[in-house]
PDB file of C-alpha atoms in Angstrom:
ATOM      1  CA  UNK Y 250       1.574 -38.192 -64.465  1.00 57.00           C
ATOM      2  CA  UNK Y 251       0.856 -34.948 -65.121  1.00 66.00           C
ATOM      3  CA  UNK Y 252       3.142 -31.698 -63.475  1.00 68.00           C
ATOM      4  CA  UNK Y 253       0.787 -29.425 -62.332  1.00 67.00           C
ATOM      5  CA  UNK Y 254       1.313 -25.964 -64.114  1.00 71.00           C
ATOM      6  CA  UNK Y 255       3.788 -23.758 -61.885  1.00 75.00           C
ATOM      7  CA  UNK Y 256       2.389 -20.693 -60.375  1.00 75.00           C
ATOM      8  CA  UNK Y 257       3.807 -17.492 -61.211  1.00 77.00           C
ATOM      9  CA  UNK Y 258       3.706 -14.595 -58.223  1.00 76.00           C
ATOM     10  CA  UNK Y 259       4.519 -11.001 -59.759  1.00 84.00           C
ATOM     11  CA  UNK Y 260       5.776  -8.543 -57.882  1.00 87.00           C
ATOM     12  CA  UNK Y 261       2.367  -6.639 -57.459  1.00 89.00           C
ATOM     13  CA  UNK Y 262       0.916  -9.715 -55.795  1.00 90.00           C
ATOM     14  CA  UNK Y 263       3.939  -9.888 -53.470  1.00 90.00           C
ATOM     15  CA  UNK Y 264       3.187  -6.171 -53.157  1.00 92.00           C
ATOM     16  CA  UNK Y 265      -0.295  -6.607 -52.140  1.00 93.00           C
ATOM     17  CA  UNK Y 266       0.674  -9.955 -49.670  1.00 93.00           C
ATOM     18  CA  UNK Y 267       3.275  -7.832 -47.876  1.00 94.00           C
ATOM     19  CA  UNK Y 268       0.900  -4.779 -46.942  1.00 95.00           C
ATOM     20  CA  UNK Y 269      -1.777  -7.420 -46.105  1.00 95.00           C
ATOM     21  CA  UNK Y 270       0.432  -9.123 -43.552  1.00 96.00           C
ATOM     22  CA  UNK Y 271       1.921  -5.360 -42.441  1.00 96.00           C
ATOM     23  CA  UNK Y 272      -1.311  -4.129 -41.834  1.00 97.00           C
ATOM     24  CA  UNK Y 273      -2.863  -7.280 -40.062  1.00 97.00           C
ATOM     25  CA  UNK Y 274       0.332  -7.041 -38.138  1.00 97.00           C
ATOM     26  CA  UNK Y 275      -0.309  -3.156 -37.078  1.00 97.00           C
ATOM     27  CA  UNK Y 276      -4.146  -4.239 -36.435  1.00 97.00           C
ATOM     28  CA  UNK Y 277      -2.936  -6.897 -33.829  1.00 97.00           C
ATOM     29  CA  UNK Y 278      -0.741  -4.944 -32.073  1.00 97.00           C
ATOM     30  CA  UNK Y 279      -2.736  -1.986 -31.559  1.00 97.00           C
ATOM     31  CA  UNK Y 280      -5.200  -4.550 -29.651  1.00 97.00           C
ATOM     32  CA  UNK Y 281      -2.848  -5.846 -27.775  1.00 97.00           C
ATOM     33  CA  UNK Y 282      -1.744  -2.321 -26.454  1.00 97.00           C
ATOM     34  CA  UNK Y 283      -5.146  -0.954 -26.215  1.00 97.00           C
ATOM     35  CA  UNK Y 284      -6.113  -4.103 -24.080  1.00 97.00           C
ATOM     36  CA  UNK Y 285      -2.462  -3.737 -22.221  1.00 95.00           C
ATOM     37  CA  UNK Y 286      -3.454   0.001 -21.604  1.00 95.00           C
ATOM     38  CA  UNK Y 287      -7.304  -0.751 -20.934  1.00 93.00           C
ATOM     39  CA  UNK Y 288      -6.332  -3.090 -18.052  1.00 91.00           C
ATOM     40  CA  UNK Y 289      -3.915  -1.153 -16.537  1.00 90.00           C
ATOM     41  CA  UNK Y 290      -6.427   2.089 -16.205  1.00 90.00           C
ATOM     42  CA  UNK Y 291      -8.781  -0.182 -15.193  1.00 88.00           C
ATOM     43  CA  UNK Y 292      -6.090  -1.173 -12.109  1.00 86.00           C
ATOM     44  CA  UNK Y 293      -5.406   2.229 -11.291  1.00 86.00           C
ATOM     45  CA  UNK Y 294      -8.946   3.894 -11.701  1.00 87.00           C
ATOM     46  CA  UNK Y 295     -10.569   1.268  -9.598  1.00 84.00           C
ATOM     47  CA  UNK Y 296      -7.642  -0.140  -7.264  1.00 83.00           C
ATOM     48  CA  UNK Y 297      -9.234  -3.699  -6.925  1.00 83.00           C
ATOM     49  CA  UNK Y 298      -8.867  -7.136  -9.021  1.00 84.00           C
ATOM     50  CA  UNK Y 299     -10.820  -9.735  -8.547  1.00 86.00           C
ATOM     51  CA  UNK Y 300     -12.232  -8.617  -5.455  1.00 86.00           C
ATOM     52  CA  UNK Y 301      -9.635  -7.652  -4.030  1.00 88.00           C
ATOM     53  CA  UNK Y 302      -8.522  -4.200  -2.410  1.00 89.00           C
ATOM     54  CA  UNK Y 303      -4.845  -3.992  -3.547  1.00 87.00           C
ATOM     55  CA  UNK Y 304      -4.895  -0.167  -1.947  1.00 86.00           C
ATOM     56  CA  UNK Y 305      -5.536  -2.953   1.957  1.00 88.00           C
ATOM     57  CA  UNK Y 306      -3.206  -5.587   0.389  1.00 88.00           C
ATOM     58  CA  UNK Y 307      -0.380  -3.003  -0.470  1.00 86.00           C
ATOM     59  CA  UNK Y 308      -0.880  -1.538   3.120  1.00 88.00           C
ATOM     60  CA  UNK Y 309      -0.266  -5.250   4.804  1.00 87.00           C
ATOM     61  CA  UNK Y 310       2.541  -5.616   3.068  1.00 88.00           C
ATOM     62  CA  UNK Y 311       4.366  -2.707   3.289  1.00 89.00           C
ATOM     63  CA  UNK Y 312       3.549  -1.734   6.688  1.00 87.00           C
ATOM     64  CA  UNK Y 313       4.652  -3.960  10.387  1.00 84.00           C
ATOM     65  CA  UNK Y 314       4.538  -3.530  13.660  1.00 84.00           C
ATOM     66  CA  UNK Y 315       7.040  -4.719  15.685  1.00 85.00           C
ATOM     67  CA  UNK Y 316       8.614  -4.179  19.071  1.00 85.00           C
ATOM     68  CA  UNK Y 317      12.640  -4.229  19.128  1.00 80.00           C
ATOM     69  CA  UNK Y 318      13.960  -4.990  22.388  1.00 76.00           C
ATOM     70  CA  UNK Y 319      17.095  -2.771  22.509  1.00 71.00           C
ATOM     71  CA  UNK Y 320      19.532  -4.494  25.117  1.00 77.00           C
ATOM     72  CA  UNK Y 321      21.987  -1.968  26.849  1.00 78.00           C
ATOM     73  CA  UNK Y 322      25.019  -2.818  29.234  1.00 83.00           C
ATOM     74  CA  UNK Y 323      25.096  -2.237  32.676  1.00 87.00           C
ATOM     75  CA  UNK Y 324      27.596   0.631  33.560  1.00 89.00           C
ATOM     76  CA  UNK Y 325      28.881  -0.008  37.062  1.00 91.00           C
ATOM     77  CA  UNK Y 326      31.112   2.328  39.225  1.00 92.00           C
ATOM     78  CA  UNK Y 327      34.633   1.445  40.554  1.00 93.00           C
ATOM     79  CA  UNK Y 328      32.834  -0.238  43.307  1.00 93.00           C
ATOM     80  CA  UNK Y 329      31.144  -2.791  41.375  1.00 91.00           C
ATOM     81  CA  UNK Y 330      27.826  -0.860  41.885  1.00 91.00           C
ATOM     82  CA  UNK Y 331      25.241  -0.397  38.631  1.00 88.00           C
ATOM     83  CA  UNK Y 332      24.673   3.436  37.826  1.00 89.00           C
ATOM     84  CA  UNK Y 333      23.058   3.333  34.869  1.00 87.00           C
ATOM     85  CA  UNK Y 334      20.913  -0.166  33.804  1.00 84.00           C
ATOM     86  CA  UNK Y 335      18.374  -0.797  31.157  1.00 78.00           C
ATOM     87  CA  UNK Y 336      15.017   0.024  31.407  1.00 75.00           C
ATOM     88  CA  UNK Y 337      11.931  -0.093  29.546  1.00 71.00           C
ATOM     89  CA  UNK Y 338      10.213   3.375  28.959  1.00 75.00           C
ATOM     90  CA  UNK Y 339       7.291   4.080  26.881  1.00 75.00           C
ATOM     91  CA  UNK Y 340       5.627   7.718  25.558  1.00 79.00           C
ATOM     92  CA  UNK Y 341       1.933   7.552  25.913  1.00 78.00           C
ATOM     93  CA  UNK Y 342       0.405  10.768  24.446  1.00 77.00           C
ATOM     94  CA  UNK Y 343      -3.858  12.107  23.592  1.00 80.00           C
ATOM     95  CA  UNK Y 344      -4.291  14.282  20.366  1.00 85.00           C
ATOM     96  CA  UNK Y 345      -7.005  17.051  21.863  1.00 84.00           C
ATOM     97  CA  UNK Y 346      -6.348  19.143  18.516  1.00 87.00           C
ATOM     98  CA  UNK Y 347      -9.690  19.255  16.532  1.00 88.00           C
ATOM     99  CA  UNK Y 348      -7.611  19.834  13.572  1.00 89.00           C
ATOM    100  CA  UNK Y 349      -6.124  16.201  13.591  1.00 89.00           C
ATOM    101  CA  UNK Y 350      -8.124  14.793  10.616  1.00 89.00           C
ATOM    102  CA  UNK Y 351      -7.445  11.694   8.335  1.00 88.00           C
ATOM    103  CA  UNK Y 352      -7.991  12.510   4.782  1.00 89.00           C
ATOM    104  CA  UNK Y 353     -11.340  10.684   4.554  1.00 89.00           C
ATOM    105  CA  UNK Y 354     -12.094  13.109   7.366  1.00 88.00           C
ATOM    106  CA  UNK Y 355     -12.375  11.524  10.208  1.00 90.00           C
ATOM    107  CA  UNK Y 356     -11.457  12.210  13.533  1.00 89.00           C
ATOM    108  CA  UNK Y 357      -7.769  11.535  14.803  1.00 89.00           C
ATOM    109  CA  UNK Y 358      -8.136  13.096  18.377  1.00 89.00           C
ATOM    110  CA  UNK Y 359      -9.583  12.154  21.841  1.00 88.00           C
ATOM    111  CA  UNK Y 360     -13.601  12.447  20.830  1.00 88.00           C
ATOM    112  CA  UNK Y 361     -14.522  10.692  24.436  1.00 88.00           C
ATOM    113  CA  UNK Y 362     -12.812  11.848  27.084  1.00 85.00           C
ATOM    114  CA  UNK Y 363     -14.354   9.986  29.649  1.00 85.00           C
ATOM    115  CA  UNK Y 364     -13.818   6.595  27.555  1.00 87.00           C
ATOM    116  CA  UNK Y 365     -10.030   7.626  27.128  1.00 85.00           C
ATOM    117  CA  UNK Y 366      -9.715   8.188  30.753  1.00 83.00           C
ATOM    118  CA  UNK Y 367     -11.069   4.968  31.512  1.00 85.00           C
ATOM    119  CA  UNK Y 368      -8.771   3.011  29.133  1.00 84.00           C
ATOM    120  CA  UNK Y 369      -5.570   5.044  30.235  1.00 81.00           C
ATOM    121  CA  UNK Y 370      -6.834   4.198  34.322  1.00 82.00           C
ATOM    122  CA  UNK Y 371      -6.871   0.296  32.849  1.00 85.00           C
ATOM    123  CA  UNK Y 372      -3.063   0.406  32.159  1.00 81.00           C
ATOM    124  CA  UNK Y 373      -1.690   3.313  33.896  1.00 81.00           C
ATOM    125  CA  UNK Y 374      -1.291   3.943  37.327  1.00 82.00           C
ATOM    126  CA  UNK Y 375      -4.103   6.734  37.800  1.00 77.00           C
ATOM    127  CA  UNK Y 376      -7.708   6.782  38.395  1.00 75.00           C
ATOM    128  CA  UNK Y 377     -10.237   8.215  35.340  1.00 67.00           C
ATOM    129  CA  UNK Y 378     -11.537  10.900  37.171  1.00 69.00           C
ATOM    130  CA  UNK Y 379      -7.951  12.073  37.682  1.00 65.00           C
ATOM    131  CA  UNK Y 380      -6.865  11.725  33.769  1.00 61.00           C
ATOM    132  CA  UNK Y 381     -10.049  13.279  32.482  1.00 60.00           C
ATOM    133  CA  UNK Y 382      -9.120  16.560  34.207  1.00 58.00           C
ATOM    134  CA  UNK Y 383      -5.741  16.322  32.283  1.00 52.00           C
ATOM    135  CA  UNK Y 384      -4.403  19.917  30.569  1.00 53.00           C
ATOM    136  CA  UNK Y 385      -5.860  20.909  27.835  1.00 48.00           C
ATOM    137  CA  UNK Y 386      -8.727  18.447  28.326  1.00 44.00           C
ATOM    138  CA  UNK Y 387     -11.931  20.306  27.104  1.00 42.00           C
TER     139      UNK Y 387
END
Protein backbone atom coordinates (compact mmCIF):
# COMPACT_ATOMS: atom_id res chain seq x y z
CA UNK A 1 0.00 0.00 0.00
CA UNK A 2 0.86 3.17 -0.83
CA UNK A 3 0.89 6.38 2.02
CA UNK A 4 -0.70 9.02 0.43
CA UNK A 5 1.71 12.11 0.26
CA UNK A 6 1.12 14.37 3.50
CA UNK A 7 -0.27 17.74 2.96
CA UNK A 8 1.61 20.63 3.98
CA UNK A 9 -0.60 23.93 5.23
CA UNK A 10 1.74 27.16 5.42
CA UNK A 11 1.00 29.73 7.42
CA UNK A 12 -0.44 32.01 4.56
CA UNK A 13 -3.06 29.37 3.86
CA UNK A 14 -3.94 29.24 7.57
CA UNK A 15 -3.88 33.02 7.13
CA UNK A 16 -6.29 33.08 4.38
CA UNK A 17 -8.69 30.05 6.20
CA UNK A 18 -8.86 32.15 9.38
CA UNK A 19 -10.13 35.52 7.70
CA UNK A 20 -12.44 33.31 5.55
CA UNK A 21 -14.12 31.79 8.57
CA UNK A 22 -13.85 35.51 10.50
CA UNK A 23 -15.50 37.13 7.86
CA UNK A 24 -18.27 34.44 7.10
CA UNK A 25 -18.65 34.65 10.82
CA UNK A 26 -19.18 38.69 10.79
CA UNK A 27 -21.51 38.10 7.55
CA UNK A 28 -23.82 35.74 9.67
CA UNK A 29 -24.15 37.71 12.45
CA UNK A 30 -24.91 40.89 10.94
CA UNK A 31 -28.08 38.89 9.43
CA UNK A 32 -29.02 37.66 12.32
CA UNK A 33 -29.14 41.21 13.97
CA UNK A 34 -30.50 42.93 11.03
CA UNK A 35 -33.36 40.24 10.96
CA UNK A 36 -33.47 40.51 15.06
CA UNK A 37 -33.77 44.38 14.52
CA UNK A 38 -36.08 44.12 11.29
CA UNK A 39 -38.67 42.14 13.32
CA UNK A 40 -38.70 44.03 16.20
CA UNK A 41 -39.46 47.52 14.15
CA UNK A 42 -41.73 45.67 12.38
CA UNK A 43 -43.56 44.88 16.09
CA UNK A 44 -43.42 48.28 17.15
CA UNK A 45 -44.21 50.21 13.81
CA UNK A 46 -47.22 48.09 13.15
CA UNK A 47 -48.36 46.76 16.74
CA UNK A 48 -49.93 43.46 15.34
CA UNK A 49 -48.51 39.74 14.69
CA UNK A 50 -50.18 37.44 13.05
CA UNK A 51 -53.33 39.13 13.10
CA UNK A 52 -53.38 40.04 16.08
CA UNK A 53 -53.77 43.56 17.87
CA UNK A 54 -51.21 43.24 20.73
CA UNK A 55 -52.00 47.24 21.46
CA UNK A 56 -56.24 45.13 22.44
CA UNK A 57 -54.35 42.08 23.82
CA UNK A 58 -51.97 44.22 26.10
CA UNK A 59 -55.14 46.24 27.20
CA UNK A 60 -57.04 42.77 28.35
CA UNK A 61 -54.40 41.88 30.16
CA UNK A 62 -53.34 44.59 31.99
CA UNK A 63 -56.55 46.13 32.71
CA UNK A 64 -59.80 44.37 35.20
CA UNK A 65 -62.71 45.29 36.48
CA UNK A 66 -63.70 44.17 39.56
CA UNK A 67 -66.00 45.04 42.43
CA UNK A 68 -64.41 44.60 46.10
CA UNK A 69 -66.93 44.20 48.65
CA UNK A 70 -65.36 46.09 51.61
CA UNK A 71 -67.00 44.54 54.86
CA UNK A 72 -67.11 47.03 57.89
CA UNK A 73 -68.15 46.25 61.62
CA UNK A 74 -71.10 47.32 63.15
CA UNK A 75 -70.37 50.02 65.87
CA UNK A 76 -73.09 49.78 68.49
CA UNK A 77 -73.71 52.18 71.49
CA UNK A 78 -73.62 51.16 75.21
CA UNK A 79 -77.11 50.08 74.69
CA UNK A 80 -76.52 47.45 72.27
CA UNK A 81 -78.00 49.76 69.53
CA UNK A 82 -76.06 49.99 65.83
CA UNK A 83 -74.90 53.70 65.09
CA UNK A 84 -72.93 53.32 62.38
CA UNK A 85 -73.46 49.94 59.89
CA UNK A 86 -72.24 49.18 56.45
CA UNK A 87 -73.69 50.35 53.54
CA UNK A 88 -73.31 50.27 49.95
CA UNK A 89 -72.88 53.77 48.25
CA UNK A 90 -72.09 54.45 44.74
CA UNK A 91 -70.95 58.00 42.78
CA UNK A 92 -72.81 58.25 39.58
CA UNK A 93 -71.56 61.35 37.67
CA UNK A 94 -72.31 62.97 33.48
CA UNK A 95 -69.21 64.68 31.79
CA UNK A 96 -71.18 67.89 30.04
CA UNK A 97 -67.55 69.39 29.29
CA UNK A 98 -67.12 69.54 25.43
CA UNK A 99 -63.52 69.47 26.09
CA UNK A 100 -63.56 65.75 27.34
CA UNK A 101 -61.96 64.13 24.24
CA UNK A 102 -60.18 60.68 23.81
CA UNK A 103 -57.08 61.01 21.84
CA UNK A 104 -58.56 59.51 18.66
CA UNK A 105 -60.97 62.39 19.22
CA UNK A 106 -63.90 61.27 20.12
CA UNK A 107 -66.39 62.34 22.37
CA UNK A 108 -66.13 61.50 26.22
CA UNK A 109 -69.21 63.60 27.44
CA UNK A 110 -73.07 63.32 27.55
CA UNK A 111 -73.76 63.86 23.49
CA UNK A 112 -77.67 62.75 24.12
CA UNK A 113 -79.14 64.11 26.81
CA UNK A 114 -82.39 62.81 26.44
CA UNK A 115 -80.89 59.11 25.95
CA UNK A 116 -78.78 59.69 29.24
CA UNK A 117 -81.80 60.74 31.06
CA UNK A 118 -83.60 57.82 30.06
CA UNK A 119 -80.87 55.31 31.09
CA UNK A 120 -80.19 57.16 34.51
CA UNK A 121 -84.51 57.05 35.06
CA UNK A 122 -83.89 53.00 34.29
CA UNK A 123 -81.70 52.63 37.46
CA UNK A 124 -82.18 55.61 39.52
CA UNK A 125 -84.98 56.69 41.34
CA UNK A 126 -86.07 59.79 39.07
CA UNK A 127 -88.07 60.28 36.05
CA UNK A 128 -86.12 61.49 32.51
CA UNK A 129 -87.82 64.53 32.18
CA UNK A 130 -86.60 65.41 35.68
CA UNK A 131 -82.72 64.38 35.01
CA UNK A 132 -82.59 66.04 31.63
CA UNK A 133 -83.19 69.43 33.29
CA UNK A 134 -80.12 68.58 35.54
CA UNK A 135 -77.41 71.73 36.14
CA UNK A 136 -75.39 72.45 33.70
CA UNK A 137 -77.43 70.38 31.23
CA UNK A 138 -77.32 72.35 27.86
Amino acid sequence: MKQSPKRTVTSKQVRRNQRVFGRTLLVIFTLALVLFIGRFSYIAIGKNVEHVNLSTQAKKLYTANHTLKAQRGTIYDASSQPIAEDTSTYSLYAVLDKNQRTIAGKPMYVTNKTKAARVLSKYLPISDKKSVGLPNAQ
